[in-house]
């Protein structure tokens, strides 16, 4: 019997694998067989020598990881990278970002998404959860460039009922293939309780998850308590949002009193942490990852938008999460490199609702795989591979990025996007995009 | 009259320049003319079209910065990268690092230094201040690979007078050309007051600076107060070390009461900050950069050794310094990207005693220059070049590294070091180096 031809075989690498106890391990000198966009098997290099394949990738000296997942971003905001620096949160929103965003066109969003996808593919990110405007344009870029994405059309209550309706219409129309969708209210401080309640009902009715900002920082938690008598998490509880599958961005203002609400939520709750921006805005706290883990909530890694984070580098989020968790808990033993890799892989997949499809390299999972080169002087010698990956390697050590079995970057060359063309057109459009002389803004920040 | 031939002309780049008010600025479409290892002029691209040169580097789309300076490291410890993870400081020293270091041979140090120099050149580091053992081996590697270094043979009082004598002998013998030297007592908690006093006298007698650890963390400061009635900075004061030109590593335990002692020091005092390790060890504070700047003390950037920091990536230290200073002062406006670049350039040069030779690209300065490529998707568009450099670019965006006018890395290819050969031999030697069955350690950590 002739064996059937595999689509792709990756040979000679060390593979990061998961067990069912939330642990990771590394299998050396392994091979990964990919067929029809999925992992068919992870086996020994010797087992695939005679197996025919359309394409073979020799990954000797490299480590195969599940593709990284950016669990909360606003991809098109790469266009505004560096435009609002060294500012407190309120000035960042009200004086720069929200005035500029009132100029946004669908073409700006498309170009921004294209540049963002290029950056993410080069950084080993294979999937991102995006929360922005003109999301049809983002969806089209995702379709074209080959990434996976979890998309939501953001809305404020100030947009009237049309905002929520547009978010629903987008979510229903776009869920297929590599794209999953969510309802995307902006946050409890910009969306009314009535609109959040209606969102929760729509989520249940249509089987959709919700992705929103909540308790982003301590100020928001305190303002909510003062104004409504409950924290933002309390608002999510009383509006029924916690009974949906909800992805909460940031949550650095989550208080101890919020934990029982999250633990007892009727839906699957997860949190995305993007620690770089919290440092940059000088917020007093970071996401309480340890407390969230103790009640079983997955914490995915994220970058937020590049206008605050300055990059979409999830690898950096992984390292910073390990470092900042040690620092803020005062415990050098907490959030080990292996735990950081678990956050970056399975927990991030769970956070974007894809815990059974991606996030690990195992038979039946989609073949979202990155190959990382550890032969550089900064990653040698290797005494502890997890530590080398988290604390010594960088995103630029990713040589190859694969989504659904398709190679999107080979030897650091992007195969589906043209960066120079995108940057050229974006630069031409910049004067119109940056103009703030109109005095408008899309929304007011006041927690 | 025929113009004389320049050694190297770099054309088409944007150049970071300094004024005399501690500010930086960027000059676009510039050219740098290098002769006899020094910068002869920074001029317009048009001015050098007809100027003959032995070598021309077209740096269009790139930014020329002064080479980064690693103001405090233990370069050969790259051999121990990842060997002691997720441990508190005391266990890290007593259970792993100091036992292993009792096995160190001169060959291990040489190989480690070679790997470290490879890592640093690839990260755009042109000069490092090293504080370690068997420093003859490090000096030989520096001579050979073309970097600049500020070297000190470390000693503990437990070694007897020979330790201090060896440190002096090394410092006197090696100061020439690209190598400057310092006396290198380990720290006030491992070197007696008598030895520190003798060190200060030797420094004055021989015109040598001192490089040591002091008040590394809050525990050390408190233990010193309890035991000696003064802080570690107080010990430096009473032993005369503050009357020498002294480079203090870390200083995260520097208290407000130490500031007048530092401000009134008779010598030139500077501090090196290596923020990554402080997070990783979960130390409660970081270097008080703002307070030090307010009393005029230069704060240079550093990585410490790779056994704690996991890399020698000064670029990351630059970004982390900006982020962690914002976070710990609670002020998003403090430590802007421009300030971070000033720390990374002129202040770092001052910290290693080379403030008049390196740290800026200006006529008469040594030609220690790096060229950084900002055409990648993660560094586009550029709205604020300083922010792009500090918060979006990585060390791997450095394409070219030049020291004393000599190209040590071209298009990311190392020209003076063979990484594979070094890693091969280091790996073979690892079982002997890592053996802890002897139960020895070079020193006891107990603050």
mmCIF file with all atom_site columns, C-alpha atoms in Angstrom, chain A residues 275-277 279 309 315-326 390-391, chain B residues 276 279 320 323-324:
data_model
loop_
_atom_site.group_PDB
_atom_site.id
_atom_site.type_symbol
_atom_site.label_atom_id
_atom_site.label_alt_id
_atom_site.label_comp_id
_atom_site.label_asym_id
_atom_site.label_entity_id
_atom_site.label_seq_id
_atom_site.pdbx_PDB_ins_code
_atom_site.Cartn_x
_atom_site.Cartn_y
_atom_site.Cartn_z
_atom_site.occupancy
_atom_site.B_iso_or_equiv
_atom_site.pdbx_formal_charge
_atom_site.auth_seq_id
_atom_site.auth_comp_id
_atom_site.auth_asym_id
_atom_site.auth_atom_id
_atom_site.pdbx_PDB_model_num
ATOM 1  C CA . UNK A 1 275 ? 1.621  44.467 30.379 1.00 0.00 ? 275 UNK A CA 1
ATOM 2  C CA . UNK A 1 276 ? 3.800  46.833 28.352 1.00 0.00 ? 276 UNK A CA 1
ATOM 3  C CA . UNK A 1 277 ? 1.141  49.510 28.065 1.00 0.00 ? 277 UNK A CA 1
ATOM 4  C CA . UNK A 1 279 ? 3.981  50.292 32.506 1.00 0.00 ? 279 UNK A CA 1
ATOM 5  C CA . UNK A 1 309 ? 2.223  49.489 23.151 1.00 0.00 ? 309 UNK A CA 1
ATOM 6  C CA . UNK A 1 315 ? 6.908  37.456 22.416 1.00 0.00 ? 315 UNK A CA 1
ATOM 7  C CA . UNK A 1 316 ? 7.743  40.566 24.422 1.00 0.00 ? 316 UNK A CA 1
ATOM 8  C CA . UNK A 1 317 ? 4.374  40.311 26.209 1.00 0.00 ? 317 UNK A CA 1
ATOM 9  C CA . UNK A 1 318 ? 5.327  36.776 27.210 1.00 0.00 ? 318 UNK A CA 1
ATOM 10 C CA . UNK A 1 319 ? 8.674  37.834 28.701 1.00 0.00 ? 319 UNK A CA 1
ATOM 11 C CA . UNK A 1 320 ? 7.189  40.918 30.365 1.00 0.00 ? 320 UNK A CA 1
ATOM 12 C CA . UNK A 1 321 ? 4.330  38.913 31.854 1.00 0.00 ? 321 UNK A CA 1
ATOM 13 C CA . UNK A 1 322 ? 6.838  36.586 33.512 1.00 0.00 ? 322 UNK A CA 1
ATOM 14 C CA . UNK A 1 323 ? 8.976  39.501 34.761 1.00 0.00 ? 323 UNK A CA 1
ATOM 15 C CA . UNK A 1 324 ? 6.146  41.766 35.919 1.00 0.00 ? 324 UNK A CA 1
ATOM 16 C CA . UNK A 1 325 ? 4.273  38.963 37.655 1.00 0.00 ? 325 UNK A CA 1
ATOM 17 C CA . UNK A 1 326 ? 7.413  38.082 39.628 1.00 0.00 ? 326 UNK A CA 1
ATOM 18 C CA . UNK A 1 390 ? 11.002 33.216 27.247 1.00 0.00 ? 390 UNK A CA 1
ATOM 19 C CA . UNK A 1 391 ? 13.959 35.195 28.540 1.00 0.00 ? 391 UNK A CA 1
ATOM 20 C CA . UNK B 2 276 ? 15.530 43.189 33.936 1.00 0.00 ? 276 UNK B CA 1
ATOM 21 C CA . UNK B 2 279 ? 12.166 42.239 38.084 1.00 0.00 ? 279 UNK B CA 1
ATOM 22 C CA . UNK B 2 320 ? 12.809 48.583 30.198 1.00 0.00 ? 320 UNK B CA 1
ATOM 23 C CA . UNK B 2 323 ? 8.987  51.609 31.112 1.00 0.00 ? 323 UNK B CA 1
ATOM 24 C CA . UNK B 2 324 ? 10.005 50.767 34.675 1.00 0.00 ? 324 UNK B CA 1
#
